[in-house]
Amino acid sequence: MSNQNKSSRKTTLDIKKMKVLGEKITMLTAYDYAISSILDECNIDIILVGDSLGMVVLGYDTTLPVTMEDMLHHTKAVSRAAQNALIVADMPFLSYQISPAAALANAGRFLQEANAQAVKLEGGREYAETVQKIISAGIPVMAHLGLTPQSIHQIGGYKVQGKKEDSARKIIEDAKILEEAGAFSLVLECIPEGLASEITHSLSIPTIGIGAGVNCDGQVLVINDMLGIYERFTPKHVKKYANLNLEIKKAVKTYIAEVKTGNFPDSEHSFK
Ligand code: KIV
């Protein structure tokens, strides 16, 4: 095969190597073609098609109503744009909880139909067998511990997890079990930074933090949060790198005013 055909796409092996080299891993969510191409042009390492889709794009109160069809639809759009980033698709509620066999069938759809290269699922030791099953078919799995939004009704709200000794201990143990099951990386969401640091140092696979402090091997944010588009709720861990809500409103108000006054379209934007 000539070098011209060689893909520049990051692989899960590249991501694991970054931990060894001490190079921080960058991950952001994307749900459509336009944002995915921007992230890819900026050289983001991983694009996560998160089931946060349900809240920030589809307007649900939780991630629970998101379906496989929703996730496939948006993963297809993201993967049409991204040539370089590793694309990870989030497995939605009930797509992997019912049985390892059903989980494998659903995980496979993300690779076969939507061109993702890996899947992510939430949960600890109770999913070790599921992770093994998916990996046995050659599908890389990113695990997710700490605040797991699909369990929102069990954990009683979007709260920091692992603050008490027994719950911290359980997260540490789960992380080890998921690593042993074969996960290639682990998202740590909303846990104390000291706990995230301990887990990061105890694992050979990279950790990717969101509200888990600076000592994780990488970081992830929800793109609509970090761009200041989603205004309904801003968690403490979100840094707004832009205020697009304001910018969009300014643009829309200017457009409305120009249409009302007959200043748009002008000759520059009209045909003779
Ligand atoms: O759904 C999502 O966007 C996520 C990230 C917050 C990690 O799971």
Short mmCIF file of C-alpha atoms and ligand atoms in Angstrom, two decimals:
data_model
loop_
_atom_site.label_atom_id
_atom_site.label_comp_id
_atom_site.label_asym_id
_atom_site.label_seq_id
_atom_site.Cartn_x
_atom_site.Cartn_y
_atom_site.Cartn_z
CA MET A 1 0.00 0.00 0.00
CA SER A 2 1.39 3.44 -0.90
CA ASN A 3 1.84 6.09 1.77
CA GLN A 4 -0.74 8.23 -0.03
CA ASN A 5 -3.43 5.81 1.07
CA LYS A 6 -2.29 5.85 4.67
CA SER A 7 -4.96 7.26 6.98
CA SER A 8 -4.01 10.08 9.36
CA ARG A 9 -6.83 9.06 11.68
CA LYS A 10 -5.86 8.75 15.35
CA THR A 11 -6.35 5.27 16.75
CA THR A 12 -7.01 3.98 20.24
CA LEU A 13 -3.35 2.85 20.27
CA ASP A 14 -2.24 6.45 19.63
CA ILE A 15 -4.46 7.60 22.50
CA LYS A 16 -2.96 5.02 24.87
CA LYS A 17 0.55 5.98 23.78
CA MET A 18 -0.14 9.63 24.64
CA LYS A 19 -0.41 8.63 28.31
CA VAL A 20 2.98 6.91 28.13
CA LEU A 21 4.49 10.00 26.50
CA GLY A 22 2.84 12.33 29.02
CA GLU A 23 1.00 14.17 26.24
CA LYS A 24 -2.43 15.47 27.29
CA ILE A 25 -5.42 14.11 25.37
CA THR A 26 -8.05 16.54 24.09
CA MET A 27 -11.65 15.49 23.57
CA LEU A 28 -14.78 17.53 22.79
CA THR A 29 -18.28 16.49 21.88
CA ALA A 30 -19.81 17.12 18.46
CA TYR A 31 -23.22 16.23 17.09
CA ASP A 32 -23.16 17.52 13.52
CA TYR A 33 -21.06 17.94 10.38
CA ALA A 34 -20.24 21.65 10.81
CA ILE A 35 -18.83 21.46 14.34
CA SER A 36 -17.12 18.14 13.65
CA SER A 37 -15.19 19.63 10.71
CA ILE A 38 -14.09 22.60 12.84
CA LEU A 39 -12.86 20.34 15.65
CA ASP A 40 -11.07 18.11 13.17
CA GLU A 41 -9.35 21.08 11.48
CA CYS A 42 -8.20 22.22 14.94
CA ASN A 43 -6.59 18.80 15.48
CA ILE A 44 -8.66 17.62 18.40
CA ASP A 45 -7.58 14.10 19.40
CA ILE A 46 -11.02 12.59 20.04
CA ILE A 47 -14.53 13.63 19.03
CA LEU A 48 -17.19 12.18 21.30
CA VAL A 49 -20.71 11.97 19.91
CA GLY A 50 -22.09 12.16 23.44
CA ASP A 51 -25.61 11.29 24.47
CA SER A 52 -25.53 14.81 25.96
CA LEU A 53 -27.05 15.28 22.49
CA GLY A 54 -30.38 14.67 24.22
CA MET A 55 -30.04 17.73 26.43
CA VAL A 56 -28.02 20.27 24.43
CA VAL A 57 -29.37 19.55 20.94
CA LEU A 58 -32.70 17.75 21.29
CA GLY A 59 -33.97 19.69 24.32
CA TYR A 60 -34.74 16.80 26.69
CA ASP A 61 -34.30 17.25 30.46
CA THR A 62 -32.05 14.17 30.73
CA THR A 63 -30.08 11.88 28.41
CA LEU A 64 -32.53 9.01 29.00
CA PRO A 65 -34.84 9.52 25.98
CA VAL A 66 -31.94 9.35 23.49
CA THR A 67 -32.26 6.33 21.19
CA MET A 68 -29.86 4.27 19.08
CA GLU A 69 -31.42 5.85 15.98
CA ASP A 70 -30.74 9.38 17.33
CA MET A 71 -27.12 8.45 18.08
CA LEU A 72 -26.54 6.76 14.72
CA HIS A 73 -28.02 9.73 12.84
CA HIS A 74 -25.70 12.21 14.56
CA THR A 75 -22.64 9.94 14.54
CA LYS A 76 -23.00 9.59 10.76
CA ALA A 77 -22.98 13.37 10.36
CA VAL A 78 -19.93 13.75 12.63
CA SER A 79 -17.94 11.04 10.91
CA ARG A 80 -18.65 12.46 7.43
CA ALA A 81 -16.64 15.51 8.50
CA ALA A 82 -13.80 14.21 10.65
CA GLN A 83 -10.79 12.67 8.90
CA ASN A 84 -8.21 12.86 11.70
CA ALA A 85 -9.87 12.59 15.10
CA LEU A 86 -10.81 9.30 16.71
CA ILE A 87 -14.61 9.19 16.73
CA VAL A 88 -16.22 7.69 19.83
CA ALA A 89 -19.98 7.11 19.89
CA ASP A 90 -21.85 7.09 23.18
CA MET A 91 -24.09 4.09 23.77
CA PRO A 92 -27.52 5.44 24.78
CA PHE A 93 -29.67 4.29 27.69
CA LEU A 94 -30.85 0.67 27.31
CA SER A 95 -28.61 -0.03 24.31
CA TYR A 96 -26.10 -1.98 26.47
CA GLN A 97 -27.82 -2.60 29.83
CA ILE A 98 -30.06 -5.48 28.75
CA SER A 99 -27.47 -8.09 27.81
CA PRO A 100 -23.86 -8.30 26.61
CA ALA A 101 -25.09 -9.75 23.31
CA ALA A 102 -27.48 -6.85 22.70
CA ALA A 103 -24.70 -4.43 23.68
CA LEU A 104 -22.36 -5.98 21.10
CA ALA A 105 -25.02 -5.78 18.39
CA ASN A 106 -25.64 -2.10 19.14
CA ALA A 107 -21.94 -1.24 19.49
CA GLY A 108 -21.33 -2.90 16.11
CA ARG A 109 -23.90 -0.65 14.44
CA PHE A 110 -21.83 2.42 15.34
CA LEU A 111 -18.84 1.03 13.44
CA GLN A 112 -20.73 -0.63 10.60
CA GLU A 113 -23.35 2.05 9.87
CA ALA A 114 -21.93 5.27 11.28
CA ASN A 115 -18.17 4.92 10.83
CA ALA A 116 -17.24 5.46 14.50
CA GLN A 117 -14.04 3.81 15.69
CA ALA A 118 -15.01 3.18 19.31
CA VAL A 119 -17.96 3.30 21.70
CA LYS A 120 -18.39 4.66 25.23
CA LEU A 121 -20.61 3.28 27.95
CA GLU A 122 -21.38 4.36 31.51
CA GLY A 123 -21.03 2.17 34.57
CA GLY A 124 -18.70 0.06 36.68
CA ARG A 125 -18.04 -3.59 37.49
CA GLU A 126 -21.60 -4.59 36.50
CA TYR A 127 -20.57 -3.92 32.86
CA ALA A 128 -17.19 -5.71 32.89
CA GLU A 129 -18.64 -8.69 31.01
CA THR A 130 -20.33 -6.35 28.52
CA VAL A 131 -17.06 -4.50 27.90
CA GLN A 132 -15.29 -7.84 27.32
CA LYS A 133 -18.01 -8.98 24.92
CA ILE A 134 -17.83 -5.79 22.84
CA ILE A 135 -14.02 -5.86 22.78
CA SER A 136 -14.04 -9.53 21.72
CA ALA A 137 -15.52 -8.36 18.41
CA GLY A 138 -12.70 -5.85 17.88
CA ILE A 139 -14.66 -2.79 19.03
CA PRO A 140 -12.71 -0.51 21.38
CA VAL A 141 -14.57 0.64 24.50
CA MET A 142 -14.17 3.85 26.48
CA ALA A 143 -15.53 3.44 30.02
CA HIS A 144 -17.22 6.17 32.10
CA LEU A 145 -17.29 6.45 35.92
CA GLY A 146 -18.21 9.03 38.55
CA LEU A 147 -21.27 11.05 37.63
CA THR A 148 -23.04 8.82 35.11
CA PRO A 149 -26.01 10.81 33.79
CA GLN A 150 -27.95 7.73 32.62
CA SER A 151 -28.29 6.80 36.34
CA ILE A 152 -29.57 10.22 37.29
CA HIS A 153 -32.68 8.87 39.05
CA GLN A 154 -30.57 6.49 41.11
CA ILE A 155 -27.86 8.98 42.11
CA GLY A 156 -30.46 11.67 42.81
CA GLY A 157 -29.14 14.57 40.72
CA TYR A 158 -26.10 15.97 38.91
CA LYS A 159 -23.85 15.82 42.00
CA VAL A 160 -20.15 15.25 42.55
CA GLN A 161 -19.53 11.52 43.16
CA GLY A 162 -16.88 9.76 45.25
CA LYS A 163 -16.72 12.30 48.07
CA LYS A 164 -17.18 9.69 50.80
CA GLU A 165 -14.53 7.06 51.42
CA ASP A 166 -16.67 4.05 50.48
CA SER A 167 -17.90 5.57 47.21
CA ALA A 168 -14.36 6.70 46.34
CA ARG A 169 -13.10 3.17 47.02
CA LYS A 170 -15.80 1.74 44.73
CA ILE A 171 -14.83 4.08 41.88
CA ILE A 172 -11.14 3.11 42.28
CA GLU A 173 -12.03 -0.60 42.20
CA ASP A 174 -14.40 -0.18 39.23
CA ALA A 175 -11.69 1.67 37.30
CA LYS A 176 -9.28 -1.25 37.80
CA ILE A 177 -11.95 -3.81 36.83
CA LEU A 178 -12.82 -1.90 33.63
CA GLU A 179 -9.14 -1.62 32.73
CA GLU A 180 -8.77 -5.38 33.24
CA ALA A 181 -11.90 -5.95 31.12
CA GLY A 182 -10.08 -4.20 28.28
CA ALA A 183 -11.37 -0.61 28.14
CA PHE A 184 -8.85 1.55 26.24
CA SER A 185 -9.61 4.69 28.25
CA LEU A 186 -11.83 5.95 31.04
CA VAL A 187 -13.92 9.11 31.40
CA LEU A 188 -14.04 10.40 34.98
CA GLU A 189 -16.95 12.79 35.44
CA CYS A 190 -17.42 15.10 38.45
CA ILE A 191 -15.26 13.48 41.11
CA PRO A 192 -12.82 15.20 43.50
CA GLU A 193 -9.51 16.02 41.82
CA GLY A 194 -7.49 14.02 44.37
CA LEU A 195 -9.50 10.88 43.63
CA ALA A 196 -9.12 11.40 39.85
CA SER A 197 -5.40 11.85 40.35
CA GLU A 198 -5.13 8.62 42.35
CA ILE A 199 -7.07 6.68 39.69
CA THR A 200 -5.01 8.21 36.88
CA HIS A 201 -1.75 7.14 38.55
CA SER A 202 -3.01 3.65 39.31
CA LEU A 203 -4.10 2.82 35.72
CA SER A 204 -2.10 2.17 32.58
CA ILE A 205 -5.01 3.32 30.35
CA PRO A 206 -5.61 7.07 30.00
CA THR A 207 -8.24 8.89 32.05
CA ILE A 208 -10.19 11.74 30.49
CA GLY A 209 -11.68 14.12 33.00
CA ILE A 210 -14.72 16.35 33.04
CA GLY A 211 -14.98 18.08 36.40
CA ALA A 212 -12.21 15.80 37.68
CA GLY A 213 -9.24 18.18 37.95
CA VAL A 214 -6.08 18.79 36.01
CA ASN A 215 -4.25 15.54 36.76
CA CYS A 216 -6.29 13.36 34.38
CA ASP A 217 -4.48 12.28 31.22
CA GLY A 218 -6.91 14.29 29.12
CA GLN A 219 -9.95 16.56 29.31
CA VAL A 220 -13.38 16.61 27.72
CA LEU A 221 -16.13 19.25 27.63
CA VAL A 222 -19.53 19.39 26.00
CA ILE A 223 -19.04 21.69 23.01
CA ASN A 224 -22.32 23.59 23.47
CA ASP A 225 -21.32 24.35 27.08
CA MET A 226 -17.77 25.52 26.31
CA LEU A 227 -18.93 27.70 23.41
CA GLY A 228 -21.64 29.27 25.59
CA ILE A 229 -24.53 28.11 23.40
CA TYR A 230 -26.43 26.04 25.97
CA GLU A 231 -27.77 28.47 28.58
CA ARG A 232 -30.20 26.32 30.57
CA PHE A 233 -27.61 25.16 33.09
CA THR A 234 -23.86 25.71 33.41
CA PRO A 235 -22.08 23.28 35.76
CA LYS A 236 -19.13 24.57 37.84
CA HIS A 237 -16.59 22.58 35.81
CA VAL A 238 -17.54 24.25 32.53
CA LYS A 239 -15.24 27.00 31.34
CA LYS A 240 -16.90 29.10 28.65
CA TYR A 241 -14.29 29.72 25.96
CA ALA A 242 -16.80 31.81 23.98
CA ASN A 243 -20.23 33.33 24.42
CA LEU A 244 -21.88 32.27 21.19
CA ASN A 245 -25.36 32.66 22.63
CA LEU A 246 -24.71 36.41 22.79
CA GLU A 247 -23.02 36.50 19.38
CA ILE A 248 -25.86 34.58 17.71
CA LYS A 249 -28.49 36.83 19.31
CA LYS A 250 -26.57 39.92 18.12
CA ALA A 251 -26.43 38.55 14.55
CA VAL A 252 -30.10 37.54 14.52
CA LYS A 253 -31.24 40.92 15.91
CA THR A 254 -29.16 42.77 13.31
CA TYR A 255 -30.66 40.58 10.55
CA ILE A 256 -34.21 41.25 11.78
CA ALA A 257 -33.56 45.01 11.94
CA GLU A 258 -32.02 45.08 8.43
CA VAL A 259 -34.87 43.08 6.89
CA LYS A 260 -37.48 45.30 8.58
CA THR A 261 -35.77 48.48 7.37
CA GLY A 262 -35.09 47.19 3.85
CA ASN A 263 -31.30 47.31 4.31
CA PHE A 264 -30.96 43.60 3.56
CA PRO A 265 -30.47 42.40 0.89
CA ASP A 266 -28.34 45.23 -0.51
CA SER A 267 -26.86 45.32 -4.05
CA GLU A 268 -23.85 43.24 -2.91
CA HIS A 269 -26.16 40.36 -2.02
CA SER A 270 -28.56 40.66 -4.99
CA PHE A 271 -28.37 39.49 -8.61
CA LYS A 272 -28.64 41.72 -11.69
O1 KIV B 1 -22.55 12.58 26.73
C1 KIV B 1 -21.52 13.22 26.90
O2 KIV B 1 -21.31 14.30 26.33
C2 KIV B 1 -20.53 12.67 27.82
C3 KIV B 1 -19.39 13.56 28.23
C4 KIV B 1 -19.87 14.54 29.22
C5 KIV B 1 -18.24 12.79 28.73
O3 KIV B 1 -20.65 11.56 28.23
#
